Short mmCIF file of C-alpha atoms in Angstrom, two decimals:
data_model
loop_
_atom_site.label_atom_id
_atom_site.label_comp_id
_atom_site.label_asym_id
_atom_site.label_seq_id
_atom_site.Cartn_x
_atom_site.Cartn_y
_atom_site.Cartn_z
CA MET A 1 89.65 66.65 114.75
CA ALA A 2 87.42 68.10 111.91
CA ALA A 3 89.09 70.11 109.24
CA PHE A 4 89.46 73.84 109.88
CA THR A 5 86.97 76.03 108.10
CA GLU A 6 88.21 79.15 106.04
CA GLY A 7 89.83 81.73 108.17
CA MET A 8 89.99 79.74 111.40
CA PRO A 9 93.30 79.84 113.37
CA CYS A 10 94.83 76.50 112.74
CA TRP A 11 98.48 76.80 113.93
CA VAL A 12 100.85 78.83 116.04
CA ASP A 13 104.67 78.83 116.22
CA ALA A 14 107.45 80.75 117.80
CA GLN A 15 110.71 81.88 116.33
CA LEU A 16 113.43 81.85 119.02
CA PRO A 17 117.18 82.54 119.27
CA ASP A 18 117.67 79.40 121.34
CA LEU A 19 115.40 76.47 120.41
CA GLU A 20 116.63 74.20 123.23
CA ALA A 21 116.03 76.94 125.78
CA GLY A 22 112.59 77.45 124.35
CA LYS A 23 111.81 73.80 124.65
CA ARG A 24 112.78 73.89 128.32
CA PHE A 25 110.67 76.99 129.06
CA TYR A 26 107.50 75.86 127.45
CA GLY A 27 107.97 72.22 128.48
CA GLU A 28 108.11 73.43 132.11
CA LEU A 29 105.35 75.91 131.75
CA PHE A 30 102.73 74.13 129.69
CA GLY A 31 103.87 70.48 130.16
CA TRP A 32 104.78 70.20 126.41
CA THR A 33 106.75 67.39 124.98
CA TYR A 34 108.31 67.47 121.68
CA SER A 35 108.44 65.25 118.50
CA GLY A 36 111.95 64.04 118.74
CA LYS A 37 114.96 65.86 117.16
CA ALA A 38 114.27 69.24 115.40
CA ALA A 39 113.90 68.59 111.70
CA ASP A 40 115.09 70.56 108.63
CA HIS A 41 112.32 70.83 106.09
CA GLY A 42 113.74 72.87 103.21
CA PRO A 43 113.04 76.56 104.17
CA TYR A 44 112.03 75.43 107.77
CA PRO A 45 115.19 74.71 109.62
CA HIS A 46 115.27 73.39 113.22
CA TYR A 47 111.48 73.22 113.48
CA THR A 48 110.11 71.25 116.36
CA ASP A 49 106.50 70.18 116.91
CA ALA A 50 105.25 70.85 120.52
CA LEU A 51 102.82 68.24 121.92
CA SER A 52 100.26 68.42 124.67
CA ASP A 53 98.75 65.04 125.74
CA GLY A 54 100.58 63.62 122.83
CA LYS A 55 98.85 65.87 120.43
CA PRO A 56 100.43 68.65 118.31
CA VAL A 57 99.55 72.06 119.49
CA ALA A 58 102.24 74.41 118.26
CA ALA A 59 105.85 74.47 117.17
CA LEU A 60 109.16 76.10 118.15
CA ALA A 61 111.81 77.11 115.59
CA SER A 62 115.30 78.30 115.67
CA LYS A 63 115.72 81.74 113.99
CA SER A 64 118.00 81.56 111.02
CA ASP A 65 118.85 85.26 111.26
CA GLY A 66 119.30 86.99 114.63
CA ARG A 67 117.82 90.19 113.20
CA MET A 68 114.40 88.51 113.00
CA PRO A 69 111.93 89.26 115.73
CA THR A 70 111.53 86.75 118.60
CA THR A 71 107.88 86.22 118.45
CA TRP A 72 104.72 83.97 118.36
CA GLY A 73 102.88 83.83 115.08
CA VAL A 74 99.35 82.65 113.96
CA TYR A 75 98.25 80.83 110.77
CA PHE A 76 94.78 81.00 109.40
CA ALA A 77 93.23 77.99 107.42
CA THR A 78 92.55 78.40 103.78
CA GLY A 79 91.26 75.98 101.03
CA ASP A 80 93.31 77.66 98.33
CA ALA A 81 96.48 79.46 99.36
CA ALA A 82 97.07 81.05 95.99
CA ALA A 83 93.64 82.42 95.66
CA THR A 84 93.70 83.79 99.24
CA ALA A 85 97.09 85.43 98.50
CA ARG A 86 95.43 87.23 95.54
CA LYS A 87 92.62 88.41 97.86
CA ILE A 88 95.16 89.79 100.17
CA ARG A 89 96.88 91.78 97.45
CA ASP A 90 93.54 92.95 96.13
CA ALA A 91 92.31 94.08 99.55
CA GLY A 92 95.47 96.18 100.12
CA GLY A 93 97.57 93.80 102.10
CA GLN A 94 101.11 92.42 101.34
CA VAL A 95 102.11 88.97 100.44
CA ILE A 96 105.52 88.49 101.97
CA THR A 97 106.25 84.89 100.80
CA SER A 98 104.36 83.39 97.89
CA PRO A 99 102.49 80.04 98.33
CA ALA A 100 105.15 77.40 99.04
CA PRO A 101 104.61 73.64 99.34
CA VAL A 102 105.92 71.91 102.50
CA ASP A 103 106.98 68.36 101.76
CA GLY A 104 103.36 67.31 100.85
CA LEU A 105 102.19 68.48 104.26
CA GLY A 106 100.44 71.52 102.90
CA THR A 107 101.08 74.97 101.49
CA THR A 108 102.02 78.07 103.43
CA VAL A 109 102.00 81.78 102.83
CA LEU A 110 103.23 84.68 104.95
CA ALA A 111 101.30 88.00 104.63
CA ALA A 112 100.55 91.32 106.25
CA ASP A 113 97.41 93.42 106.59
CA PRO A 114 97.21 97.02 105.38
CA ALA A 115 98.38 98.15 108.82
CA GLY A 116 101.42 95.87 108.91
CA ALA A 117 100.28 93.07 111.16
CA VAL A 118 101.81 89.80 109.92
CA PHE A 119 100.05 86.42 109.79
CA GLY A 120 100.34 83.14 108.11
CA LEU A 121 98.09 81.01 105.79
CA TRP A 122 97.98 77.25 105.80
CA GLN A 123 96.38 75.18 103.03
CA LYS A 124 96.27 71.55 104.34
CA GLY A 125 97.90 68.62 102.64
CA GLU A 126 98.55 65.72 104.86
CA ARG A 127 98.23 67.98 107.88
CA ASP A 128 95.31 70.08 109.08
CA GLY A 129 96.82 72.04 111.89
CA PHE A 130 96.83 71.58 115.66
CA ALA A 131 95.02 68.58 116.93
CA LEU A 132 94.09 70.14 120.24
CA HIS A 133 92.96 73.65 121.17
CA GLY A 134 90.86 75.36 123.83
CA ALA A 135 92.26 72.93 126.50
CA PRO A 136 94.95 73.88 129.05
CA GLY A 137 98.40 73.99 127.32
CA SER A 138 96.95 74.75 123.89
CA PHE A 139 95.91 77.72 121.66
CA CYS A 140 92.57 79.29 122.50
CA TRP A 141 92.43 82.79 121.07
CA THR A 142 94.12 85.46 118.93
CA GLU A 143 93.48 89.13 118.16
CA VAL A 144 95.13 91.73 115.98
CA TYR A 145 96.07 95.14 117.25
CA THR A 146 96.04 98.00 114.77
CA ARG A 147 96.23 101.67 114.39
CA ASP A 148 94.12 101.72 111.28
CA LYS A 149 90.77 99.81 111.93
CA ASP A 150 89.10 101.60 108.95
CA ALA A 151 91.55 99.78 106.68
CA VAL A 152 91.95 96.53 108.69
CA ASP A 153 88.24 95.72 109.31
CA PRO A 154 87.21 95.57 105.63
CA PHE A 155 90.50 93.76 104.83
CA TYR A 156 89.71 90.74 107.03
CA GLN A 157 86.12 90.75 105.85
CA GLU A 158 87.11 90.73 102.22
CA VAL A 159 89.96 88.11 102.59
CA PHE A 160 88.41 85.68 104.98
CA GLY A 161 84.70 86.68 105.03
CA PHE A 162 84.78 87.55 108.84
CA GLN A 163 81.66 88.99 110.27
CA GLY A 164 82.18 91.41 112.98
CA THR A 165 80.48 91.82 116.35
CA PRO A 166 81.29 94.69 118.74
CA LEU A 167 81.34 94.25 122.37
CA PRO A 168 78.29 95.39 124.19
CA ASP A 169 80.47 97.88 126.05
CA GLU A 170 80.68 100.72 123.62
CA THR A 171 83.56 102.27 125.41
CA VAL A 172 85.82 99.43 124.26
CA ASP A 173 86.75 99.38 120.56
CA TYR A 174 86.88 95.73 120.01
CA LEU A 175 85.48 93.62 117.16
CA MET A 176 84.95 89.86 117.42
CA TRP A 177 85.31 87.81 114.17
CA SER A 178 82.97 84.97 113.29
CA PRO A 179 83.53 82.86 110.16
CA ALA A 180 81.50 83.28 107.03
CA GLY A 181 78.30 81.22 107.10
CA THR A 182 77.94 81.32 110.93
CA GLU A 183 75.64 83.45 113.02
CA PRO A 184 77.84 86.41 114.08
CA GLY A 185 78.32 86.69 117.86
CA GLU A 186 80.30 85.52 120.89
CA ASP A 187 79.39 81.87 120.45
CA THR A 188 80.94 81.64 117.03
CA ALA A 189 83.81 84.15 117.46
CA ILE A 190 87.32 82.72 116.52
CA GLY A 191 89.46 85.88 116.99
CA ALA A 192 89.17 89.66 117.09
CA ARG A 193 90.43 93.08 116.28
CA SER A 194 91.57 95.51 118.94
CA VAL A 195 93.10 98.96 118.58
CA ILE A 196 96.39 100.50 119.46
CA THR A 197 95.48 103.55 121.36
CA ASP A 198 97.58 106.42 122.79
CA ALA A 199 98.10 104.33 125.90
CA PHE A 200 100.42 102.03 123.85
CA PRO A 201 104.06 102.86 123.07
CA VAL A 202 104.25 105.08 119.90
CA GLU A 203 106.65 102.58 118.28
CA MET A 204 104.26 99.66 118.46
CA PRO A 205 103.15 98.66 115.03
CA GLY A 206 100.16 96.40 114.05
CA HIS A 207 100.56 92.86 115.54
CA PHE A 208 98.86 89.68 116.56
CA LEU A 209 98.67 88.37 120.15
CA VAL A 210 98.39 84.60 120.71
CA TYR A 211 96.53 83.22 123.75
CA PHE A 212 97.15 79.92 125.43
CA SER A 213 94.55 78.18 127.77
CA VAL A 214 95.66 77.44 131.24
CA ALA A 215 93.90 75.99 134.30
CA ASP A 216 95.08 78.72 136.68
CA THR A 217 96.31 82.12 135.41
CA ASP A 218 97.86 83.23 138.69
CA ALA A 219 99.77 79.94 139.12
CA THR A 220 100.95 80.04 135.55
CA VAL A 221 102.37 83.49 135.93
CA GLU A 222 104.07 82.64 139.12
CA HIS A 223 105.62 79.61 137.44
CA ALA A 224 106.60 81.54 134.30
CA THR A 225 108.41 84.22 136.36
CA ARG A 226 110.39 81.53 138.11
CA LEU A 227 111.37 80.24 134.70
CA GLY A 228 112.62 83.78 133.64
CA ALA A 229 109.59 85.32 131.95
CA ARG A 230 108.58 88.91 132.34
CA VAL A 231 105.06 89.88 133.24
CA THR A 232 103.77 92.72 131.03
CA ALA A 233 100.08 92.49 132.05
CA PRO A 234 99.58 91.02 135.58
CA PRO A 235 96.65 88.68 136.07
CA PHE A 236 93.28 90.51 135.72
CA ASP A 237 89.65 89.42 135.28
CA ILE A 238 87.66 89.94 132.06
CA PRO A 239 84.11 88.71 131.25
CA TYR A 240 85.59 85.55 129.75
CA GLY A 241 87.91 84.50 132.61
CA ARG A 242 91.22 85.58 134.11
CA MET A 243 94.12 86.44 131.86
CA ALA A 244 97.68 87.90 131.75
CA VAL A 245 100.22 88.79 129.24
CA LEU A 246 103.72 87.52 129.53
CA THR A 247 107.07 87.76 127.64
CA ASP A 248 109.12 84.58 127.73
CA ASP A 249 112.72 84.49 128.66
CA GLN A 250 113.90 85.03 125.13
CA GLY A 251 111.52 87.92 124.34
CA ALA A 252 108.49 86.29 122.64
CA ALA A 253 105.13 87.66 124.04
CA PHE A 254 101.94 85.69 124.54
CA ALA A 255 98.79 85.64 126.69
CA VAL A 256 97.31 83.13 129.03
CA LEU A 257 93.66 82.77 129.85
CA ALA A 258 91.82 80.55 132.52
CA GLU A 259 88.19 80.32 131.61
CA PRO A 260 85.70 80.61 134.42
CA GLU A 261 84.28 77.42 135.98
CA PRO A 262 80.92 76.54 134.49
CA GLU A 263 77.94 77.79 136.48
CA ARG A 264 75.92 75.07 137.98
CA THR A 265 72.65 76.55 136.99
CA PRO A 266 70.85 74.12 134.58
CA GLY A 267 71.03 75.15 131.05
CA HIS A 268 73.51 77.91 131.64
CA THR A 269 76.45 78.21 129.18
CA PRO A 270 79.46 80.16 130.62
CA GLU A 271 81.26 82.77 128.59
CA ARG A 272 84.25 81.27 126.86
CA ARG A 273 86.09 83.88 124.89
CA PRO A 274 88.26 86.88 125.71
CA GLY A 275 86.60 90.07 124.99
CA ARG A 276 88.25 93.24 126.30
CA GLY A 277 91.69 94.14 124.90
CA THR A 278 94.53 92.56 126.66
CA ALA A 279 95.78 95.74 128.28
CA PRO A 280 93.15 98.23 129.61
CA SER A 281 95.86 100.71 130.35
CA GLY A 282 99.29 101.48 128.84
CA ASN A 283 101.21 100.34 131.87
CA HIS A 284 100.34 96.78 131.03
CA GLN A 285 102.28 96.85 127.79
CA ALA A 286 105.93 96.01 127.47
CA GLU A 287 108.51 98.19 125.80
CA PRO A 288 110.03 96.96 122.61
CA HIS A 289 112.78 94.32 123.05
CA PRO A 290 116.39 95.67 122.76
CA GLU A 291 116.94 93.62 119.60
CA GLN A 292 114.17 95.46 117.65
CA THR A 293 116.19 98.41 116.53
CA ASP A 294 114.13 98.79 113.31
CA GLY A 295 110.91 99.56 115.06
CA THR A 296 109.50 96.02 114.88
CA PRO A 297 108.15 94.92 118.25
CA ALA A 298 109.02 92.03 120.33
CA ALA A 299 106.24 92.43 122.93
CA PRO A 300 103.53 92.20 123.49
CA GLY A 301 102.22 90.09 120.60
CA ALA A 302 104.81 91.16 118.25
CA GLU A 303 104.00 90.10 114.60
CA HIS A 304 105.40 86.97 113.14
CA GLN A 305 107.74 88.73 110.80
CA THR A 306 110.15 86.27 109.14
CA ASP A 307 110.99 85.05 105.75
CA THR A 308 110.87 81.47 106.89
CA PRO A 309 107.30 80.70 108.03
CA GLY A 310 106.70 77.58 109.91
CA ARG A 311 104.36 74.72 109.05
CA PRO A 312 101.34 73.27 110.76
CA ALA A 313 101.69 69.86 112.52
CA ASP A 314 99.77 66.75 112.10
#
């Protein structure tokens, strides 16, 4: 796979109370296998790469502190972690962990935008990021939810050079991100910004939501519930396919998306990216997980707030 350009999502991982239970859940749900025994890499204890079709697509980690959120987190590619960390500070964000090398694999940073949504940076060394995305069982999209778009929109533009494209439907406040140097629009979008409206719980702070591609959303949701997951947004159609939001059996939230089958009209290119926010109405949102007594969310799309960020895989 070609190297990830600046600002592209390049890795996702989950911090879980029970690593073995997480491996069983996602192994059953997505067909993931794992790269042998969980490894300890300095500040990354019990970190296990997840594989789809033998290719690294994500990782699961055991939380070192039970007070940390149980959550999925996303990492954005950067060519210079230290320089991007300075941009984050200058743009009004927070650098939670300074650039830290990871065994020659690369350099990682954990940061937060001005509204508190937490994300990671990854500067590649021997490893780029996931080796498969956009295929069933792998990452396909992410979006940040915020209560302060006026602070967040210029932040991501300044830090990553994102170019924003609003949806054609002006009633939906949703801004798609295209990397710098590309023609802004749906065809180049790699993520998006949504808003936390009054329909969401008042205690929900800014956060990222991670999407995984699946072949059949309804079948995936049915399977996930049999495995102990909770459905926070039942399957519904959007212009880019059919999606749902789930919380796994330990409290980590994520979305699934089945893209529409390609039209058979010659020359037609089907829509491929989620556009509308993941929850058109507040009843699709989950209440904070009981462990989040300090106001940090566990669902949906709770931010990746931990002092031991993960690392991208080969």
